[in-house]
XYZ file of C-alpha atoms in Angstrom:
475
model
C 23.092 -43.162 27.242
C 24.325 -44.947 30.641
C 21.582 -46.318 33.085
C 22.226 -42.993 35.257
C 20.960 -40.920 32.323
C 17.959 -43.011 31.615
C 17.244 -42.568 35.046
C 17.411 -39.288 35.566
C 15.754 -38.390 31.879
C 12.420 -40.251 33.437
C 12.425 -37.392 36.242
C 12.881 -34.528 33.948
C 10.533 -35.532 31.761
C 7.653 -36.022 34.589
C 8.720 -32.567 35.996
C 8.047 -30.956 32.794
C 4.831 -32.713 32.363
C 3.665 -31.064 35.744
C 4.825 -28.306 35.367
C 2.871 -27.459 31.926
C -0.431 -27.778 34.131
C 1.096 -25.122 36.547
C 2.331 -22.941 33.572
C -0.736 -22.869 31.845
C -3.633 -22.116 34.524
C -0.863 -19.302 35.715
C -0.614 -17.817 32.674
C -4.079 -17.797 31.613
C -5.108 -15.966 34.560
C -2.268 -13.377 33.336
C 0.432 -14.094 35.783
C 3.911 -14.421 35.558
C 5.296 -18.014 37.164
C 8.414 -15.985 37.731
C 7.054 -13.757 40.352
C 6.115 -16.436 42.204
C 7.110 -18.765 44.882
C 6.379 -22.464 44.433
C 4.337 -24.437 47.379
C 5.618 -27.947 47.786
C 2.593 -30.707 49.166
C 2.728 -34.337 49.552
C 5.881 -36.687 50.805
C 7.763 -36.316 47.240
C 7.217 -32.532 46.806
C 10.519 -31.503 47.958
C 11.899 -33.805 45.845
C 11.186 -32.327 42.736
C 10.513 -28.729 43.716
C 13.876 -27.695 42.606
C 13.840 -29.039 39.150
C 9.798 -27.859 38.434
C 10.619 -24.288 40.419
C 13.515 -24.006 37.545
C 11.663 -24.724 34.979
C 9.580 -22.215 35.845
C 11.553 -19.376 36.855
C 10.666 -19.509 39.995
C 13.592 -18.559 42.594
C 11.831 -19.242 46.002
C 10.474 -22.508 47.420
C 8.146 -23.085 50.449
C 8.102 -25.987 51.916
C 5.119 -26.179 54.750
C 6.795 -28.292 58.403
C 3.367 -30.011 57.876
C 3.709 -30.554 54.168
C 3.188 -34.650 53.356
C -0.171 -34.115 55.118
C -1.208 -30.747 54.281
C -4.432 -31.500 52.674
C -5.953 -32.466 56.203
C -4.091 -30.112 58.096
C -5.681 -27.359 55.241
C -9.065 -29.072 56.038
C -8.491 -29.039 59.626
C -8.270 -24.817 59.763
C -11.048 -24.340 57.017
C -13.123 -21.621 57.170
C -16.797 -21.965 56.893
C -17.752 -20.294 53.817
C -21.619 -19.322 52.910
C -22.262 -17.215 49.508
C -24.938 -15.595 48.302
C -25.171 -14.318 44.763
C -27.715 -12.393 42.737
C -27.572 -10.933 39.118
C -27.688 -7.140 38.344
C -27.785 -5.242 34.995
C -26.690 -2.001 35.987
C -23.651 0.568 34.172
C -20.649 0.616 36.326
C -20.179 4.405 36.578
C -16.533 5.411 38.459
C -18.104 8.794 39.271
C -21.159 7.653 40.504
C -23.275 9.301 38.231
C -27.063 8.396 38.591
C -26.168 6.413 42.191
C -25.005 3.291 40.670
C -22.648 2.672 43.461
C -25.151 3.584 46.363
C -27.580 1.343 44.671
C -24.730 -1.572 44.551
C -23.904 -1.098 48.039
C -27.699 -1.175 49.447
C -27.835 -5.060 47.389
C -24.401 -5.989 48.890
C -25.653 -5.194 52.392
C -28.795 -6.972 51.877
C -26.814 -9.929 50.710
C -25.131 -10.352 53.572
C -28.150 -10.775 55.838
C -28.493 -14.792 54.511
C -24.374 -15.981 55.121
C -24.970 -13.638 58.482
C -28.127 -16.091 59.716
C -26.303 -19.390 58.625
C -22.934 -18.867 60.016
C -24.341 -17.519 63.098
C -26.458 -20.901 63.168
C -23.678 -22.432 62.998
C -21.967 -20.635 66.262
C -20.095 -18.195 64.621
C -20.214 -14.236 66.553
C -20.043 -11.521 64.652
C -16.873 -10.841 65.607
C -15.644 -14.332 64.016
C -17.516 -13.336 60.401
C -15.952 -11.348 57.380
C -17.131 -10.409 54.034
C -15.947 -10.690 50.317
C -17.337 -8.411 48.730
C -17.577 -8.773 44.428
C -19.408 -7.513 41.575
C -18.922 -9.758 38.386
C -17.918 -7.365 35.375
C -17.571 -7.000 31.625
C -17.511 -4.923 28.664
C -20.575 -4.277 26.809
C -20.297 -5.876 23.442
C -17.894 -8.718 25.262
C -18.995 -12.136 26.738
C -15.983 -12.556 28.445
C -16.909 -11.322 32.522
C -14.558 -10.898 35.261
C -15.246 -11.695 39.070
C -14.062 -8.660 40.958
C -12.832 -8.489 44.401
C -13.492 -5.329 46.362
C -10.043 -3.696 46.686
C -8.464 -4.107 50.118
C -7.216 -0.364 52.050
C -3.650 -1.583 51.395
C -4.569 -2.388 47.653
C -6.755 0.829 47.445
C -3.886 2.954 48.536
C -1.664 1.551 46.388
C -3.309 1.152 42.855
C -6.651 3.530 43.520
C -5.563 6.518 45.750
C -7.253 5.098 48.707
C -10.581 4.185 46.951
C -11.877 1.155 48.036
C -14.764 1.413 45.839
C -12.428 1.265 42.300
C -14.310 -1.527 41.392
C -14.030 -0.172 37.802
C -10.230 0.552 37.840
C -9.565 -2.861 39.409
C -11.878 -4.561 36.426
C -9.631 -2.737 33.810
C -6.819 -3.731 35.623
C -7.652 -7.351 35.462
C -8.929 -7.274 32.161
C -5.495 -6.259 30.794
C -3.851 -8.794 32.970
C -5.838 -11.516 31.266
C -6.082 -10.430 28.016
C -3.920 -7.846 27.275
C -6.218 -4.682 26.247
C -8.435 -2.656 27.682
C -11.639 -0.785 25.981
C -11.819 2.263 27.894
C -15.017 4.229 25.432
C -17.121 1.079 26.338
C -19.194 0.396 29.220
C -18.598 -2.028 31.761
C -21.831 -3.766 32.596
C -22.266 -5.354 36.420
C -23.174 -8.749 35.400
C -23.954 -10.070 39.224
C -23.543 -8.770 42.444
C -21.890 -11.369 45.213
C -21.028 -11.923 48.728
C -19.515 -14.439 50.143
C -19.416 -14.724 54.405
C -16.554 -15.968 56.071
C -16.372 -17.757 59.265
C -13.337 -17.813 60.788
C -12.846 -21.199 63.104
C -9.456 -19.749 63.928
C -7.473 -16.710 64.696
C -4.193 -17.381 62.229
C -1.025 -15.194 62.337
C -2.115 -12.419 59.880
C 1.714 -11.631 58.670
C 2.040 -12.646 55.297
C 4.844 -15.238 53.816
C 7.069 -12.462 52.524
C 7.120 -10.601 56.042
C 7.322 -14.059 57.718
C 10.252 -15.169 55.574
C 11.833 -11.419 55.981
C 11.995 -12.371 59.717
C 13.204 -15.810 59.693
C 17.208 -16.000 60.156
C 19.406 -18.431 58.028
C 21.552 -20.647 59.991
C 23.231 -23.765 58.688
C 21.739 -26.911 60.458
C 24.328 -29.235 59.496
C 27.322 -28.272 60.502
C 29.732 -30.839 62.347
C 26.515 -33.494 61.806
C 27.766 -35.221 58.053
C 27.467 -38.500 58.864
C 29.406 -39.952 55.728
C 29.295 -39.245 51.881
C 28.236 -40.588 48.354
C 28.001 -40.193 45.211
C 24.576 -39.135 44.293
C 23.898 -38.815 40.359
C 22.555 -35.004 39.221
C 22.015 -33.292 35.791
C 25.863 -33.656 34.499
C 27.091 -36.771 36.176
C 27.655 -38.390 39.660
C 28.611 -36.057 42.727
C 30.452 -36.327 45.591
C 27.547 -35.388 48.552
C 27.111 -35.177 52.159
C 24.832 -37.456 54.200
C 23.348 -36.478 57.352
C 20.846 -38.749 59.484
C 17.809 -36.533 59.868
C 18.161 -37.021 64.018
C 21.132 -35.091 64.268
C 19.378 -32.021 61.911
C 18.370 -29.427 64.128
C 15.303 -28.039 62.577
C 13.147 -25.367 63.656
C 11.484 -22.960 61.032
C 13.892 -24.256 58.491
C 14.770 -27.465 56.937
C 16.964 -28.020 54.066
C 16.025 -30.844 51.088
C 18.305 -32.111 48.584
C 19.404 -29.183 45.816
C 21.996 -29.197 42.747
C 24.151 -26.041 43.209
C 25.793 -26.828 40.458
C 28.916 -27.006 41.107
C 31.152 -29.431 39.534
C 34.754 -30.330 38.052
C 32.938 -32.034 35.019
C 33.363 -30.676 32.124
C 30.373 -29.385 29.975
C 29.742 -31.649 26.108
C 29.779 -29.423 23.130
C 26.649 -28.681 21.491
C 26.311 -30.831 18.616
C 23.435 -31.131 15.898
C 24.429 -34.721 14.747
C 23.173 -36.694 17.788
C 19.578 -35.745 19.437
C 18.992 -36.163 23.029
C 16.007 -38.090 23.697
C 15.667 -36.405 26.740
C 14.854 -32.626 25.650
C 13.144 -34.518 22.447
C 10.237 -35.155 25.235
C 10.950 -32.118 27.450
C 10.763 -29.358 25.067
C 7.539 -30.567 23.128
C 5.676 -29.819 26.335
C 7.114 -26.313 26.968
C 6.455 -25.403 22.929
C 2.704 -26.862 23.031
C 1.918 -24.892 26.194
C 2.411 -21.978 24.398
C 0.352 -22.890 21.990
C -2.280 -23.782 24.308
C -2.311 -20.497 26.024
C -3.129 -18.959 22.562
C -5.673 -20.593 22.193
C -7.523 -19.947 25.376
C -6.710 -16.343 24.975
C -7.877 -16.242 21.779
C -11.046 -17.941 22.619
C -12.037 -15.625 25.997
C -11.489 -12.607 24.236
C -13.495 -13.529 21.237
C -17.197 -12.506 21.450
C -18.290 -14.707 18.206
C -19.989 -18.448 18.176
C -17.455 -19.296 15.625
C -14.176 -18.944 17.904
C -15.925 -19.321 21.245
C -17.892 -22.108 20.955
C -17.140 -23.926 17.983
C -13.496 -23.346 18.290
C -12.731 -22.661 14.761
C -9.370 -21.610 15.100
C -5.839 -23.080 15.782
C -2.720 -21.772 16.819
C 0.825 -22.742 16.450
C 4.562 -22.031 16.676
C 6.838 -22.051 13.801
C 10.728 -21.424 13.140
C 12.329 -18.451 11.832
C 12.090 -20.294 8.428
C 7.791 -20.975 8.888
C 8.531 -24.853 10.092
C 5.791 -25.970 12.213
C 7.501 -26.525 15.587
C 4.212 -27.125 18.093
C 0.515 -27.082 17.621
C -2.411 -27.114 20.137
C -4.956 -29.394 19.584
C -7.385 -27.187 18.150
C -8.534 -27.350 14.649
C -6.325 -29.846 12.495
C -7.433 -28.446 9.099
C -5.892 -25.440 9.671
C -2.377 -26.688 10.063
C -1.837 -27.692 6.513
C -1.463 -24.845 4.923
C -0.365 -22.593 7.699
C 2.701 -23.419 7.575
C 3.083 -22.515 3.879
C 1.404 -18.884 5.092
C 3.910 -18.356 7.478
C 6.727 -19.549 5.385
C 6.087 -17.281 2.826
C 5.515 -14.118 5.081
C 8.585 -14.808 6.497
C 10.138 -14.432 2.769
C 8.291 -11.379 2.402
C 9.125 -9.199 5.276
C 12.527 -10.561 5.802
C 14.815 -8.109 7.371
C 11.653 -6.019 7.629
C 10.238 -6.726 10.693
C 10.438 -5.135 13.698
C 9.330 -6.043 17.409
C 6.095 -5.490 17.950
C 5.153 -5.935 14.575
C 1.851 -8.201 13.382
C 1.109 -9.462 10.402
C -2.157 -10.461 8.720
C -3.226 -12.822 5.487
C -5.863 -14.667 4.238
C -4.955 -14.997 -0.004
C -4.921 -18.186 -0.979
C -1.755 -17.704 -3.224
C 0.044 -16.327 0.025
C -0.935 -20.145 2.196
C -4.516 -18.884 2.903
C -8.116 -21.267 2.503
C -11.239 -19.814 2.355
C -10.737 -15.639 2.704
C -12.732 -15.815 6.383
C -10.003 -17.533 7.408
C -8.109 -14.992 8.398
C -4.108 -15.685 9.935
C -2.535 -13.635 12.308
C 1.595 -13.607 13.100
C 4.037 -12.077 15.476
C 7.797 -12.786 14.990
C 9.715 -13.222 18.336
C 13.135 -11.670 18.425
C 16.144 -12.417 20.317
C 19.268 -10.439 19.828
C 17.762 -8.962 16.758
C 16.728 -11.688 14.948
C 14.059 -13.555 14.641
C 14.359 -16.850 16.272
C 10.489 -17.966 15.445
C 7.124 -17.019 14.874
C 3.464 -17.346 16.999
C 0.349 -17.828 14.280
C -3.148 -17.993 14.734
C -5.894 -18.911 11.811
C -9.525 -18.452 13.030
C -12.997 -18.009 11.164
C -12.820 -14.070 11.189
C -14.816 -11.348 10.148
C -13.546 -7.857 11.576
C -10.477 -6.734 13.194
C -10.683 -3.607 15.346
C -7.968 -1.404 17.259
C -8.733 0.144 20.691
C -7.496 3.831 21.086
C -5.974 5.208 23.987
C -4.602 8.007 24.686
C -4.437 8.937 21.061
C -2.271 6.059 20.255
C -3.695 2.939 18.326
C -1.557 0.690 20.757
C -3.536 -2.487 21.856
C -5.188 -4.788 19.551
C -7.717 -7.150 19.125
C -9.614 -9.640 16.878
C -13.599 -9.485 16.414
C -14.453 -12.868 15.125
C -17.389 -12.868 12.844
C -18.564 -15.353 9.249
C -18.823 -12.680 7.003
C -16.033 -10.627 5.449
C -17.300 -8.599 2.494
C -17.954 -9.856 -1.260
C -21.195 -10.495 -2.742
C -23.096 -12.723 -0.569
C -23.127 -12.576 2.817
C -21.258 -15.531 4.832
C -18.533 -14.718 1.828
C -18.675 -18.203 0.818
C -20.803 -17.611 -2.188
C -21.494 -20.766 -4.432
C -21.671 -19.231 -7.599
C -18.353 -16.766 -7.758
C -16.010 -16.655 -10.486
C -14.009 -14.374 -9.302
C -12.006 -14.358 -5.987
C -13.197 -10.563 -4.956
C -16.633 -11.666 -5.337
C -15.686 -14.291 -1.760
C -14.762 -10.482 0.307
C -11.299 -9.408 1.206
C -8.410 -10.641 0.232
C -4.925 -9.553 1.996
C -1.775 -10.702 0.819
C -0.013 -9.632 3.742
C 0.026 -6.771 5.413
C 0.894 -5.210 9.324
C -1.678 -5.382 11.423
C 0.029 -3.906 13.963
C 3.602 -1.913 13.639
C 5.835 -1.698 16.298
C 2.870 -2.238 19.121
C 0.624 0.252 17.147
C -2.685 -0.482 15.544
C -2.841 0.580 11.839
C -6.480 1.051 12.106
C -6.671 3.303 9.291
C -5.044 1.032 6.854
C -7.280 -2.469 8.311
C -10.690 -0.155 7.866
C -9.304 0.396 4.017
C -8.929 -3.789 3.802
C -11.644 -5.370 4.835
C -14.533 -2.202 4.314
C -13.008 0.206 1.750
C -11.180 -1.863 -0.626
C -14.110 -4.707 -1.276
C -16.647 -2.347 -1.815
C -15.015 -1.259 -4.984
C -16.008 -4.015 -7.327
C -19.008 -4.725 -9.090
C -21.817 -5.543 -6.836
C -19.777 -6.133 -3.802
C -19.612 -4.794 -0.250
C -17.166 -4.515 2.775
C -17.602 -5.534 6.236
């Protein structure tokens, strides 16, 4: 590799270790970097917007005229914020059966009276002060709650037919942002009620970025101004590029930074597997193990056991098309071992079986399992109609369940629990000779087919099936 390349393989390699910080808090709130523009802050965010927006997917970059000091310029237009939170036990109805909603509103307004007195203290009219309004939310059965924002009118007219009181509808909503599913025959349980108060210190332009950047007309600020040129190195070799002295830029709302259109003479290498670029060597590790990682804190929010949530008995992994273990979170090590072998083996099984969509679940020992309530869980990935790899997860499980809606098993779920049949509970028992006297044991079979929950078939597993031997029950 030339010095150039050294070089320029430091950059990429810091970019991607950013960006898996941005990637991962994104996705774990159930959003989509894509759809997204990317904020630049700091003297050396332009320079590396481009390459981290990329990565991304992100096609739109904002770059603020105040940006290398827009921490104090942020702190400079702060609002004054004052909160005041209380906690509630009360059955979100949608109907308003029983006044729930009435009864909701009454403690919001009378929240409000506390942020009222302090901003107002603090010289604030009325006219300067605006409420937040949110109700924190979950599923009864779940630990996992949700902070809800009221809807906005706009919002409310556009997802709830105008009502801005769909606290319920915008909980769902979220909840199968974040996690996929929702559980529409269960309750949703109001957790806390919570205002926050708002001063506002100044009146900003209320047009948002999209209208603002709708508005704005392109013009090209540099022409007749290059000053000389060089050759400036980018990803495929040195360039030919303009110079201009920033005096002679005429900027206004727009400014332009330093981007690689990628256009070049240059010709592209073949794709070889006998030499291995250091380069992606560091780059992709980071994009694999993020994946990972976001596994594991979905599996971990939408588990309602001790064993996933808080001891964190579980890891998660990728793996090639053959079962090779590609990434791992750090999670649980032991796991990891045999894993591999479990995947490997399903992925024997079912070959040329599989179908998007599909799931499969094992725990047998003979098939790469370890103890039976260790319970693994994999999705192939296809491209082009073959698999390219595979997504696992092994946690301490108990239960798997299948949420119906609209007469369709077509979300799914784990429920993490210690016990999975056999003759003790815990199904760990010390004294067993045989391996149905430990609870279930699944060889392999599809937990979920083509995006639909075989409920039917998991009931007969883990309940029906175990409780046929000798002193033994299912769970």
């Amino acid at each position: 590799m030339s010095r150039d390349e050294v070089a320029f393989g430091f950059i990429k390699v810091a970019n991607e270790t950013v960006t898996r910080p941005i990637r991962s808090l994104t996705e774990a709130k159930g959003h989509d970097t894509s759809k997204h523009r990317l904020a630049t802050f700091g003297g050396a965010g332009g320079q590396h917007a481009v390459a981290m927006a990329e990565s991304l997917g992100i096609r739109q970059i904002l770059i603020h005229r105040y940006s290398s000091v827009l921490s104090a310029y942020g702190m400079a237009l702060a609002d004054v914020v004052d909160e005041n939170q209380e906690p509630e036990s009360k059955t979100w109805a949608d109907d308003d059966k029983g006044g729930v909603q009435d009864a909701l509103g009454s403690r919001i307004e009378d929240l409000k009276k506390r942020p009222t007195q302090r901003l107002q203290d603090q010289g604030f009219g009325n006219d300067s002060i605006v409420f937040e309004e949110y109700l924190n939310m979950r599923y009864r059965g779940t630990e996992s709650a949700l902070m809800i924002l009221k809807p906005s009118k706009e919002e409310a007219d556009l997802h709830f037919r105008g009502d801005e009181w769909a606290f319920g509808k915008a909980f769902a909503r979220q909840h199968d942002q974040e996690f996929g599913l929702t559980l529409p025959d269960r309750d949703i349980i109001v957790h806390d009620v919570r205002v926050r108060g708002i001063g506002k210190r100044f009146k900003l332009s209320e047009k948002t970025v999209a209208q603002k950047i709708q508005e704005s007309n392109p013009k090209d600020v540099t022409t007749g101004q290059e000053y000389r040129r060089s050759f400036v190195y980018f990803e495929g070799g040195r360039r030919e590029t303009p110079i201009y002295k920033l005096k002679d830029l005429k900027v206004d709302e727009r400014t332009h930074i330093v981007i690689n259109i990628g256009e070049s003479d240059a010709s592209l290498p073949k794709v070889g597997t006998d030499n291995v670029d250091p380069i992606l060597l560091s780059v992709f590790p980071h994009r694999f193990m993020a994946i990972a990682e976001q596994m594991g804190r979905s599996l971990q929010k939408t588990s309602v056991s001790t064993n996933v949530k808080e001891r964190l008995d579980y890891s998660c992994a990728l793996f090639d098309a053959e079962g090779g273990l590609v990434a791992n979170a750090p999670d649980l090590p032991v796991h990891l071992g045999s894993m591999s072998t479990c995947v490997r083996i399903q992925a024997r099984i079912w070959q040329d079986k599989l179908k998007p969509g599909d799931v499969i679940v094992s725990n047998h020992p003979e098939f790469g399992g370890t103890h039976l309530p260790d319970i693994t869980v994999l999705q192939p990935a296809f491209s082009q109609g073959k698999i390219i790899f595979y997504v696992a997860s092994r946690a301490h499980h108990g239960k798997t369940f299948g949420v119906k809606e609209e007469g369709e098993w077509n979300r799914y779920t784990n429920l993490h629990e210690a016990d999975i049949g056999g003759i003790l509970p815990g199904s760990m028992p010390p004294h067993s000779k045989e391996l149905y006297e430990e609870g279930a044991a699944i060889k392999g079979e599809k937990l979920v087919s083509e995006g639909k929950f075989d409920g039917e078939r998991i009931t007969e597993l883990l309940y029906k099936e175990p409780a046929q031997y000798p002193t033994c029950s299912g769970t």
